[in-house]
Short mmCIF file of N, CA and C in Angstrom, two decimals:
data_model
loop_
_atom_site.label_atom_id
_atom_site.label_comp_id
_atom_site.label_asym_id
_atom_site.label_seq_id
_atom_site.Cartn_x
_atom_site.Cartn_y
_atom_site.Cartn_z
N MET A 1 13.73 -5.95 -27.99
CA MET A 1 13.78 -5.00 -27.14
C MET A 1 15.28 -4.46 -26.88
N SER A 2 15.79 -3.02 -27.01
CA SER A 2 17.15 -2.96 -26.89
C SER A 2 17.51 -2.63 -25.09
N ALA A 3 18.49 -2.73 -24.73
CA ALA A 3 19.30 -3.02 -23.56
C ALA A 3 18.35 -1.66 -22.93
N GLN A 4 18.62 -0.68 -23.46
CA GLN A 4 17.82 0.69 -22.63
C GLN A 4 16.39 0.52 -22.47
N GLU A 5 15.54 -0.25 -23.24
CA GLU A 5 14.35 -0.17 -23.03
C GLU A 5 14.09 -1.57 -21.93
N LEU A 6 14.90 -2.41 -21.91
CA LEU A 6 14.71 -3.36 -20.74
C LEU A 6 15.04 -2.52 -19.34
N LEU A 7 15.84 -1.92 -19.37
CA LEU A 7 16.30 -1.26 -18.01
C LEU A 7 15.05 -0.44 -17.89
N LYS A 8 14.48 0.28 -19.00
CA LYS A 8 13.59 1.15 -18.87
C LYS A 8 12.13 -0.04 -18.40
N SER A 9 11.91 -0.93 -18.69
CA SER A 9 10.57 -1.55 -18.43
C SER A 9 11.15 -2.24 -16.93
N ALA A 10 11.88 -2.44 -16.42
CA ALA A 10 12.29 -2.99 -15.10
C ALA A 10 12.46 -1.83 -14.14
N GLU A 11 12.77 -0.72 -14.41
CA GLU A 11 12.79 0.17 -13.68
C GLU A 11 11.16 0.83 -13.45
N ASP A 12 10.26 0.55 -14.63
CA ASP A 12 8.92 0.73 -14.41
C ASP A 12 7.94 -0.18 -13.32
N HIS A 13 8.63 -1.55 -13.29
CA HIS A 13 8.25 -2.50 -12.50
C HIS A 13 8.36 -2.28 -11.13
N MET A 14 9.97 -1.69 -11.18
CA MET A 14 10.46 -1.68 -9.87
C MET A 14 9.57 -0.50 -8.94
N GLN A 15 9.55 0.72 -9.74
CA GLN A 15 8.56 1.86 -9.38
C GLN A 15 7.20 1.40 -8.78
N LYS A 16 6.48 0.45 -9.77
CA LYS A 16 5.14 0.21 -9.27
C LYS A 16 5.10 -0.86 -8.08
N ALA A 17 6.12 -1.42 -7.97
CA ALA A 17 6.21 -2.20 -6.52
C ALA A 17 6.11 -1.26 -5.59
N VAL A 18 6.96 -0.29 -5.36
CA VAL A 18 7.29 0.66 -4.33
C VAL A 18 6.50 1.53 -4.24
N GLU A 19 5.46 1.93 -5.30
CA GLU A 19 3.99 3.08 -5.36
C GLU A 19 3.02 1.92 -4.53
N ARG A 20 3.04 0.31 -5.11
CA ARG A 20 1.88 -0.20 -4.24
C ARG A 20 2.01 -0.57 -2.83
N LEU A 21 3.50 -1.08 -2.46
CA LEU A 21 3.64 -0.56 -0.97
C LEU A 21 3.17 0.37 -0.29
N HIS A 22 3.79 1.42 -0.95
CA HIS A 22 3.01 2.95 -0.05
C HIS A 22 1.83 2.67 0.24
N LYS A 23 0.83 2.35 -0.91
CA LYS A 23 -0.55 2.25 -0.76
C LYS A 23 -0.97 1.36 0.10
N GLU A 24 -0.33 -0.05 0.26
CA GLU A 24 -0.66 -1.02 1.28
C GLU A 24 -0.51 -0.39 2.33
N PHE A 25 0.47 -0.06 2.87
CA PHE A 25 0.91 0.58 4.06
C PHE A 25 -0.02 1.80 4.55
N GLN A 26 -0.48 2.68 3.69
CA GLN A 26 -1.22 3.63 3.81
C GLN A 26 -2.54 2.96 4.55
N THR A 27 -3.13 1.66 4.07
CA THR A 27 -4.14 0.87 4.16
C THR A 27 -4.40 0.09 5.94
N ILE A 28 -3.20 0.35 6.11
CA ILE A 28 -2.51 -0.38 7.46
C ILE A 28 -2.90 0.32 8.68
N ARG A 29 -3.70 0.24 9.97
CA ARG A 29 -3.95 1.07 11.03
C ARG A 29 -2.94 1.14 11.78
N THR A 30 -2.69 2.44 12.04
CA THR A 30 -1.74 2.72 13.10
C THR A 30 -1.93 3.50 14.29
N GLY A 31 -1.66 3.92 15.10
CA GLY A 31 -2.07 4.33 16.23
C GLY A 31 -3.26 5.66 16.04
N ARG A 32 -2.84 6.68 14.93
CA ARG A 32 -3.76 7.73 14.50
C ARG A 32 -4.63 6.71 13.43
N PRO A 33 -5.87 7.25 13.41
CA PRO A 33 -6.76 7.07 12.21
C PRO A 33 -6.39 8.08 10.99
N SER A 34 -6.58 7.14 10.05
CA SER A 34 -6.19 7.99 8.77
C SER A 34 -7.40 7.47 7.86
N PRO A 35 -7.86 8.23 6.72
CA PRO A 35 -8.94 8.07 5.92
C PRO A 35 -8.73 6.95 4.74
N HIS A 36 -7.29 6.72 4.62
CA HIS A 36 -6.82 5.57 3.85
C HIS A 36 -7.03 4.15 4.20
N VAL A 37 -7.55 4.01 5.82
CA VAL A 37 -7.46 2.53 6.35
C VAL A 37 -9.11 2.11 5.41
N LEU A 38 -9.85 3.00 5.31
CA LEU A 38 -11.00 2.70 4.61
C LEU A 38 -11.01 2.44 2.96
N ASP A 39 -10.03 2.57 2.37
CA ASP A 39 -9.57 2.34 0.99
C ASP A 39 -10.14 1.21 0.30
N LYS A 40 -9.83 -0.04 1.39
CA LYS A 40 -10.18 -1.30 0.64
C LYS A 40 -11.30 -1.70 0.84
N ILE A 41 -12.29 -1.14 1.56
CA ILE A 41 -13.61 -1.17 2.05
C ILE A 41 -14.63 -1.05 0.69
N GLU A 42 -15.39 -1.73 0.49
CA GLU A 42 -16.46 -1.50 -0.69
C GLU A 42 -17.90 -1.44 0.15
N VAL A 43 -18.86 -1.02 -0.99
CA VAL A 43 -20.29 -0.81 -0.24
C VAL A 43 -21.02 -0.97 -1.52
N ASP A 44 -21.91 -2.27 -0.90
CA ASP A 44 -22.82 -2.57 -1.81
C ASP A 44 -24.04 -1.52 -1.86
N TYR A 45 -24.19 -0.54 -2.90
CA TYR A 45 -25.09 0.47 -2.69
C TYR A 45 -25.91 0.51 -4.07
N TYR A 46 -26.70 0.01 -4.24
CA TYR A 46 -28.09 -0.22 -5.31
C TYR A 46 -27.18 -1.09 -6.23
N GLY A 47 -26.49 -2.38 -5.64
CA GLY A 47 -26.57 -3.34 -6.73
C GLY A 47 -25.04 -3.26 -7.02
N THR A 48 -24.38 -1.94 -6.94
CA THR A 48 -22.85 -2.18 -7.44
C THR A 48 -22.04 -1.95 -5.92
N MET A 49 -20.61 -2.50 -6.32
CA MET A 49 -19.88 -1.96 -5.36
C MET A 49 -19.18 -0.93 -5.40
N ASN A 50 -19.19 -0.01 -4.44
CA ASN A 50 -18.32 1.29 -4.45
C ASN A 50 -17.38 1.64 -3.32
N PRO A 51 -16.54 2.31 -3.51
CA PRO A 51 -15.22 2.48 -2.24
C PRO A 51 -16.14 3.58 -1.51
N ILE A 52 -15.96 3.67 -0.08
CA ILE A 52 -16.51 4.38 0.77
C ILE A 52 -16.28 5.86 0.42
N LYS A 53 -14.82 6.17 -0.12
CA LYS A 53 -14.88 7.81 -0.41
C LYS A 53 -15.65 8.01 -1.62
N GLY A 54 -16.28 7.42 -2.43
CA GLY A 54 -17.23 7.77 -3.53
C GLY A 54 -18.59 7.63 -3.07
N LEU A 55 -18.82 7.24 -1.93
CA LEU A 55 -20.04 7.63 -1.26
C LEU A 55 -20.47 8.98 -0.19
N GLY A 56 -19.58 9.77 -0.05
CA GLY A 56 -19.55 10.66 1.21
C GLY A 56 -18.09 10.89 1.67
N ASN A 57 -17.74 12.26 2.57
CA ASN A 57 -16.92 13.31 2.69
C ASN A 57 -16.26 12.20 4.00
N ILE A 58 -14.86 12.23 4.04
CA ILE A 58 -14.10 11.59 5.30
C ILE A 58 -13.48 12.22 5.88
N SER A 59 -13.83 12.62 6.86
CA SER A 59 -12.77 13.57 7.89
C SER A 59 -12.07 12.60 9.26
N ILE A 60 -11.26 13.21 9.47
CA ILE A 60 -10.60 12.97 10.77
C ILE A 60 -11.44 14.26 12.10
N GLN A 61 -12.22 13.66 12.77
CA GLN A 61 -12.89 14.41 13.98
C GLN A 61 -11.93 15.05 14.97
N ASP A 62 -11.33 13.74 15.32
CA ASP A 62 -10.31 14.48 16.86
C ASP A 62 -9.21 13.36 16.27
N GLY A 63 -8.20 12.99 17.31
CA GLY A 63 -6.91 12.09 17.31
C GLY A 63 -7.45 10.75 17.03
N ARG A 64 -8.81 10.19 17.41
CA ARG A 64 -9.03 8.88 17.76
C ARG A 64 -10.22 8.44 16.58
N THR A 65 -10.59 9.70 15.96
CA THR A 65 -12.28 9.10 15.42
C THR A 65 -12.25 9.50 13.93
N ILE A 66 -12.93 8.82 13.07
CA ILE A 66 -13.22 9.04 11.74
C ILE A 66 -14.55 9.63 11.14
N MET A 67 -14.89 10.56 10.78
CA MET A 67 -16.27 10.75 10.41
C MET A 67 -16.59 10.46 8.95
N ILE A 68 -17.94 9.71 8.63
CA ILE A 68 -18.25 9.32 7.17
C ILE A 68 -19.25 10.23 7.24
N GLN A 69 -19.57 11.42 6.07
CA GLN A 69 -20.76 11.90 6.20
C GLN A 69 -21.45 11.66 4.29
N PRO A 70 -22.03 10.72 4.55
CA PRO A 70 -22.59 10.41 3.22
C PRO A 70 -23.38 11.11 2.57
N TYR A 71 -23.36 11.26 1.38
CA TYR A 71 -23.74 12.34 0.06
C TYR A 71 -25.43 11.87 0.18
N ASP A 72 -25.43 10.72 0.34
CA ASP A 72 -27.35 10.43 0.13
C ASP A 72 -27.35 9.64 1.77
N LYS A 73 -28.41 9.91 2.26
CA LYS A 73 -28.50 9.31 3.91
C LYS A 73 -28.93 7.79 3.48
N GLY A 74 -29.38 7.67 2.55
CA GLY A 74 -29.90 6.32 2.48
C GLY A 74 -28.74 5.62 2.38
N SER A 75 -27.65 6.05 2.14
CA SER A 75 -26.45 4.70 2.16
C SER A 75 -25.67 4.37 3.43
N LEU A 76 -26.29 5.18 4.42
CA LEU A 76 -25.76 4.78 5.74
C LEU A 76 -25.77 3.49 6.23
N LYS A 77 -26.94 2.93 6.32
CA LYS A 77 -27.07 1.63 6.49
C LYS A 77 -25.67 0.86 5.94
N ALA A 78 -25.93 0.67 4.49
CA ALA A 78 -24.68 0.19 3.76
C ALA A 78 -23.44 0.05 4.02
N ILE A 79 -23.23 1.42 4.38
CA ILE A 79 -21.52 2.00 4.60
C ILE A 79 -21.66 0.87 6.01
N GLU A 80 -22.35 1.61 7.12
CA GLU A 80 -22.24 0.71 8.20
C GLU A 80 -21.79 -0.52 8.04
N GLN A 81 -22.91 -1.24 7.19
CA GLN A 81 -22.51 -2.74 7.38
C GLN A 81 -21.25 -3.28 6.37
N ALA A 82 -20.99 -2.73 5.59
CA ALA A 82 -19.71 -2.79 4.78
C ALA A 82 -18.39 -3.06 5.84
N ILE A 83 -18.73 -1.89 7.07
CA ILE A 83 -17.49 -1.46 7.75
C ILE A 83 -17.51 -2.80 8.95
N GLN A 84 -18.40 -2.92 9.29
CA GLN A 84 -18.57 -4.27 10.03
C GLN A 84 -18.61 -5.50 9.71
N LYS A 85 -18.49 -5.55 8.38
CA LYS A 85 -17.93 -6.73 7.44
C LYS A 85 -16.24 -6.52 7.69
N SER A 86 -15.70 -5.52 7.46
CA SER A 86 -14.35 -5.31 7.18
C SER A 86 -13.60 -6.01 8.28
N ASP A 87 -11.94 -6.10 7.89
CA ASP A 87 -11.06 -6.30 9.13
C ASP A 87 -10.65 -5.39 9.91
N LEU A 88 -11.36 -4.25 9.74
CA LEU A 88 -10.92 -2.94 10.24
C LEU A 88 -11.05 -2.81 12.16
N GLY A 89 -11.63 -3.78 12.78
CA GLY A 89 -11.51 -3.83 14.33
C GLY A 89 -12.07 -2.90 14.87
N VAL A 90 -13.02 -2.02 14.43
CA VAL A 90 -14.02 -1.01 15.01
C VAL A 90 -15.29 -0.90 14.70
N ASN A 91 -16.44 -0.64 15.68
CA ASN A 91 -17.70 -0.60 15.19
C ASN A 91 -18.38 0.75 15.24
N PRO A 92 -18.86 0.88 13.81
CA PRO A 92 -19.21 2.06 13.33
C PRO A 92 -20.45 2.47 14.70
N ASN A 93 -20.77 4.04 14.72
CA ASN A 93 -21.70 4.94 15.46
C ASN A 93 -22.35 5.35 14.63
N ASN A 94 -23.75 4.81 14.31
CA ASN A 94 -24.52 5.80 12.98
C ASN A 94 -25.42 6.58 13.68
N ASP A 95 -25.41 7.78 13.77
CA ASP A 95 -26.58 8.71 14.33
C ASP A 95 -27.69 9.02 13.90
N GLY A 96 -27.55 8.78 12.27
CA GLY A 96 -28.77 8.75 11.58
C GLY A 96 -28.29 9.98 10.27
N SER A 97 -27.17 10.82 10.68
CA SER A 97 -26.71 11.62 9.49
C SER A 97 -25.38 11.26 9.24
N VAL A 98 -24.63 11.00 10.12
CA VAL A 98 -23.24 10.89 9.87
C VAL A 98 -22.81 8.91 10.90
N ILE A 99 -21.76 8.90 10.04
CA ILE A 99 -20.94 7.66 10.98
C ILE A 99 -19.53 7.83 11.28
N ARG A 100 -19.41 7.61 12.91
CA ARG A 100 -18.38 7.80 13.39
C ARG A 100 -17.78 6.27 13.75
N LEU A 101 -16.19 6.36 13.51
CA LEU A 101 -15.67 5.55 13.89
C LEU A 101 -14.52 5.82 14.86
N SER A 102 -14.70 5.56 16.13
CA SER A 102 -13.94 5.71 17.05
C SER A 102 -12.75 4.30 17.22
N PHE A 103 -11.44 4.93 16.89
CA PHE A 103 -10.58 3.89 17.00
C PHE A 103 -9.79 3.83 18.51
N PRO A 104 -10.19 2.89 19.34
CA PRO A 104 -9.09 2.55 20.04
C PRO A 104 -7.59 2.41 20.36
N PRO A 105 -6.69 2.58 21.34
CA PRO A 105 -5.70 2.66 21.44
C PRO A 105 -4.72 1.22 20.99
N LEU A 106 -3.94 1.28 20.01
CA LEU A 106 -3.29 -0.06 19.74
C LEU A 106 -2.98 -0.89 21.01
N THR A 107 -2.88 -2.06 21.25
CA THR A 107 -2.10 -2.51 22.45
C THR A 107 -0.94 -3.12 21.63
N GLU A 108 -0.17 -3.57 22.72
CA GLU A 108 1.26 -3.48 22.22
C GLU A 108 1.68 -4.73 21.74
N ASP A 109 0.66 -5.87 21.96
CA ASP A 109 1.00 -6.86 21.12
C ASP A 109 0.30 -6.94 19.76
N ARG A 110 -0.69 -6.00 19.90
CA ARG A 110 -1.24 -5.88 18.52
C ARG A 110 -0.38 -4.85 17.39
N ARG A 111 0.51 -4.03 18.23
CA ARG A 111 1.47 -3.17 17.61
C ARG A 111 2.64 -4.15 16.75
N LYS A 112 3.03 -5.22 17.64
CA LYS A 112 3.98 -6.20 17.22
C LYS A 112 3.62 -6.66 16.06
N GLU A 113 2.42 -7.40 16.36
CA GLU A 113 1.80 -7.94 15.11
C GLU A 113 1.73 -7.08 14.00
N LEU A 114 1.61 -6.06 13.76
CA LEU A 114 1.64 -5.42 12.99
C LEU A 114 2.81 -5.37 12.29
N VAL A 115 4.02 -4.80 13.15
CA VAL A 115 5.25 -4.66 12.41
C VAL A 115 5.74 -6.04 11.79
N LYS A 116 5.47 -6.98 12.42
CA LYS A 116 5.65 -8.16 12.03
C LYS A 116 5.00 -8.26 10.16
N MET A 117 3.61 -7.82 10.22
CA MET A 117 2.98 -8.03 9.22
C MET A 117 3.70 -7.36 8.04
N VAL A 118 3.84 -5.82 8.33
CA VAL A 118 4.52 -5.12 7.51
C VAL A 118 6.13 -5.49 6.98
N GLY A 119 6.51 -6.04 7.57
CA GLY A 119 8.00 -6.83 7.44
C GLY A 119 7.96 -7.67 6.67
N LYS A 120 6.84 -8.47 6.68
CA LYS A 120 6.29 -9.69 5.44
C LYS A 120 6.13 -9.05 4.48
N LEU A 121 5.23 -7.86 4.32
CA LEU A 121 5.01 -7.28 3.10
C LEU A 121 5.66 -6.52 2.53
N ALA A 122 7.00 -5.83 3.13
CA ALA A 122 7.93 -5.14 2.71
C ALA A 122 8.71 -6.19 1.56
N GLU A 123 9.10 -7.62 2.69
CA GLU A 123 9.87 -8.11 1.77
C GLU A 123 9.22 -9.05 0.59
N GLU A 124 7.90 -9.05 0.46
CA GLU A 124 7.20 -9.41 -0.67
C GLU A 124 7.45 -8.41 -2.00
N TYR A 125 7.94 -7.34 -1.45
CA TYR A 125 8.15 -6.19 -2.48
C TYR A 125 9.35 -6.10 -2.99
N ARG A 126 10.00 -6.43 -1.77
CA ARG A 126 11.63 -6.70 -2.08
C ARG A 126 11.95 -7.69 -3.14
N VAL A 127 11.22 -8.57 -3.07
CA VAL A 127 11.07 -10.08 -3.98
C VAL A 127 10.64 -9.65 -5.09
N THR A 128 9.55 -8.54 -5.29
CA THR A 128 8.99 -8.25 -6.55
C THR A 128 10.26 -7.18 -7.22
N VAL A 129 10.89 -6.47 -6.52
CA VAL A 129 11.78 -5.72 -7.16
C VAL A 129 13.09 -6.63 -7.71
N ARG A 130 13.49 -7.54 -6.96
CA ARG A 130 14.45 -8.33 -7.29
C ARG A 130 14.18 -9.67 -8.80
N ASN A 131 13.10 -9.58 -8.39
CA ASN A 131 12.47 -10.41 -9.71
C ASN A 131 12.69 -9.96 -11.01
N ALA A 132 12.25 -8.60 -10.86
CA ALA A 132 12.31 -7.46 -12.13
C ALA A 132 13.72 -7.25 -12.40
N ARG A 133 14.84 -7.33 -11.47
CA ARG A 133 15.72 -7.12 -11.63
C ARG A 133 16.37 -8.52 -12.83
N ARG A 134 15.95 -9.49 -11.81
CA ARG A 134 16.10 -11.38 -12.74
C ARG A 134 16.11 -11.36 -14.11
N ASP A 135 14.17 -10.77 -14.12
CA ASP A 135 14.21 -10.76 -15.55
C ASP A 135 14.70 -9.78 -16.47
N CYS A 136 15.20 -8.71 -16.14
CA CYS A 136 15.79 -7.72 -16.81
C CYS A 136 17.06 -8.38 -17.07
N ASP A 137 17.76 -8.63 -16.47
CA ASP A 137 19.00 -9.66 -16.38
C ASP A 137 19.35 -10.90 -17.49
N GLN A 138 18.54 -11.48 -17.18
CA GLN A 138 18.18 -12.48 -18.49
C GLN A 138 17.73 -12.16 -19.70
N ASN A 139 16.78 -11.16 -20.02
CA ASN A 139 16.50 -10.61 -20.96
C ASN A 139 17.70 -9.81 -21.84
N MET A 140 18.76 -9.01 -20.88
CA MET A 140 20.02 -8.85 -21.22
C MET A 140 20.87 -9.81 -21.74
N LYS A 141 21.02 -11.05 -21.25
CA LYS A 141 21.92 -11.98 -21.88
C LYS A 141 21.63 -12.31 -22.95
N LYS A 142 20.21 -12.40 -23.36
CA LYS A 142 19.73 -12.62 -24.73
C LYS A 142 20.33 -11.61 -25.64
N LEU A 143 20.68 -10.73 -25.39
CA LEU A 143 21.15 -9.48 -26.61
C LEU A 143 22.68 -10.05 -26.78
N LYS A 144 23.18 -10.87 -26.17
CA LYS A 144 24.92 -11.05 -26.40
C LYS A 144 24.79 -11.18 -27.98
N GLY A 145 24.21 -11.32 -28.63
CA GLY A 145 24.65 -11.41 -29.90
C GLY A 145 24.81 -9.64 -30.79
N THR A 146 24.06 -9.12 -29.86
CA THR A 146 23.78 -7.62 -30.93
C THR A 146 24.75 -6.44 -29.86
N ILE A 147 24.69 -6.89 -28.83
CA ILE A 147 25.66 -5.85 -28.04
C ILE A 147 26.64 -6.38 -27.58
N SER A 148 27.61 -5.54 -27.10
CA SER A 148 28.99 -6.23 -26.66
C SER A 148 28.85 -6.68 -25.22
N GLU A 149 30.11 -7.31 -24.83
CA GLU A 149 30.01 -7.80 -23.56
C GLU A 149 29.80 -6.60 -22.25
N ASP A 150 31.01 -5.54 -22.66
CA ASP A 150 31.02 -4.67 -22.11
C ASP A 150 29.71 -3.66 -21.63
N GLU A 151 29.08 -3.73 -22.75
CA GLU A 151 27.64 -3.00 -22.81
C GLU A 151 27.02 -3.58 -21.71
N ILE A 152 26.79 -5.18 -22.06
CA ILE A 152 25.72 -6.06 -20.88
C ILE A 152 26.43 -5.54 -19.34
N LYS A 153 27.65 -5.77 -19.61
CA LYS A 153 28.04 -5.03 -17.82
C LYS A 153 27.75 -3.97 -17.53
N LYS A 154 27.97 -3.06 -18.54
CA LYS A 154 27.59 -1.49 -17.94
C LYS A 154 26.19 -1.59 -17.67
N HIS A 155 25.07 -2.12 -18.58
CA HIS A 155 23.98 -2.16 -18.32
C HIS A 155 23.66 -2.88 -16.83
N GLY A 156 24.26 -3.98 -16.65
CA GLY A 156 24.28 -5.09 -15.77
C GLY A 156 24.09 -3.94 -14.21
N ASP A 157 25.32 -3.18 -14.71
CA ASP A 157 25.67 -2.55 -12.92
C ASP A 157 24.98 -1.22 -13.01
N SER A 158 24.00 -0.69 -13.93
CA SER A 158 22.84 0.18 -13.77
C SER A 158 21.79 -0.42 -13.38
N LEU A 159 21.64 -1.77 -13.77
CA LEU A 159 20.38 -2.34 -13.39
C LEU A 159 20.66 -2.83 -11.67
N GLN A 160 21.81 -2.86 -11.23
CA GLN A 160 21.91 -3.41 -9.90
C GLN A 160 21.65 -2.20 -9.14
N LYS A 161 22.10 -0.76 -9.81
CA LYS A 161 22.25 0.49 -8.92
C LYS A 161 20.59 0.76 -8.76
N LEU A 162 19.93 0.41 -9.94
CA LEU A 162 18.26 0.71 -9.62
C LEU A 162 17.78 -0.30 -8.72
N THR A 163 18.22 -1.09 -8.82
CA THR A 163 17.80 -2.48 -7.92
C THR A 163 18.03 -1.99 -5.94
N ASP A 164 19.24 -1.50 -6.06
CA ASP A 164 19.81 -1.00 -4.68
C ASP A 164 18.79 0.23 -4.52
N LYS A 165 18.43 1.24 -5.18
CA LYS A 165 17.76 2.49 -4.91
C LYS A 165 16.40 1.82 -4.74
N TYR A 166 15.90 1.17 -5.27
CA TYR A 166 14.34 1.13 -4.92
C TYR A 166 14.22 -0.20 -3.38
N ILE A 167 15.13 -0.80 -3.14
CA ILE A 167 15.46 -1.94 -2.38
C ILE A 167 15.87 -0.85 -0.85
N LYS A 168 16.24 0.21 -1.08
CA LYS A 168 16.42 1.31 -0.23
C LYS A 168 15.09 2.08 0.26
N ASP A 169 14.43 2.25 -0.85
CA ASP A 169 13.52 2.97 -0.72
C ASP A 169 12.48 1.87 0.38
N ILE A 170 12.48 0.79 -0.32
CA ILE A 170 11.32 -0.14 0.68
C ILE A 170 11.61 -0.13 2.05
N ASP A 171 12.84 0.03 1.89
CA ASP A 171 13.90 -0.20 3.61
C ASP A 171 13.21 1.20 4.31
N LYS A 172 13.44 2.30 3.66
CA LYS A 172 13.00 3.40 4.40
C LYS A 172 11.84 3.18 4.93
N THR A 173 10.52 3.15 3.61
CA THR A 173 9.00 3.32 3.86
C THR A 173 9.03 2.17 5.06
N LEU A 174 9.53 0.86 5.11
CA LEU A 174 9.29 -0.34 6.07
C LEU A 174 9.36 0.64 7.66
N LYS A 175 10.79 0.79 7.61
CA LYS A 175 11.51 1.63 8.97
C LYS A 175 10.58 2.69 9.46
N ASP A 176 9.85 4.01 8.52
CA ASP A 176 9.22 4.62 9.03
C ASP A 176 7.96 4.25 9.47
N LYS A 177 7.21 3.14 8.65
CA LYS A 177 5.81 2.50 9.26
C LYS A 177 6.30 1.63 10.52
N GLU A 178 7.07 1.01 10.65
CA GLU A 178 7.55 0.43 11.99
C GLU A 178 7.54 1.29 13.11
N GLU A 179 8.33 2.48 12.68
CA GLU A 179 8.08 3.62 13.68
C GLU A 179 6.94 4.15 14.08
N GLU A 180 6.17 4.51 12.88
CA GLU A 180 4.46 4.83 12.99
C GLU A 180 3.54 3.98 14.01
N LEU A 181 3.89 2.65 13.92
CA LEU A 181 3.21 1.81 14.38
C LEU A 181 3.77 1.35 15.84
N MET A 182 4.89 1.62 16.30
CA MET A 182 5.00 1.81 17.67
C MET A 182 4.99 2.83 18.25
N GLU A 183 4.96 4.15 17.81
CA GLU A 183 4.61 5.11 18.71
C GLU A 183 3.06 4.99 19.37
N ILE A 184 3.35 5.70 20.48
CA ILE A 184 2.07 5.49 21.42
C ILE A 184 1.24 6.90 21.70
#
């Protein structure tokens, strides 16, 4: 691999880490309900596991309620059971045609727990970005015989700038999520 290919590979790993963090943060419940909190819940429907969003329309009814309108009314019970088994912390209300999820406001303690949790999650992804930098740096050093020390130094500086950029992105995402969680 050339130095450019190594940099590109490292950047791809860093970018994917940040994208995964964004997706993980979307599934964490805040004061306002979001359809993304259902992304990780799978429903056993006719013997296969399906995401809820594949079984019906999901909409926000008001500031505290998510409504799930299944394409097939026969899936209502399976969706309801999957939500009850999840760690979502809400009880589904099945009226025979739609399921409503009413989200109570988060308590101050729960908000603080979630802030700690997202902080730990962000740190895991910072480590992932740093590991991508370390791996790329080690592979660059293996190229010593084929490229000059100046080239290695130049690419090392570029690698550090990439790392700083993605760490900054993670920090901004974390700050935004913490503010969203603490918002009442």
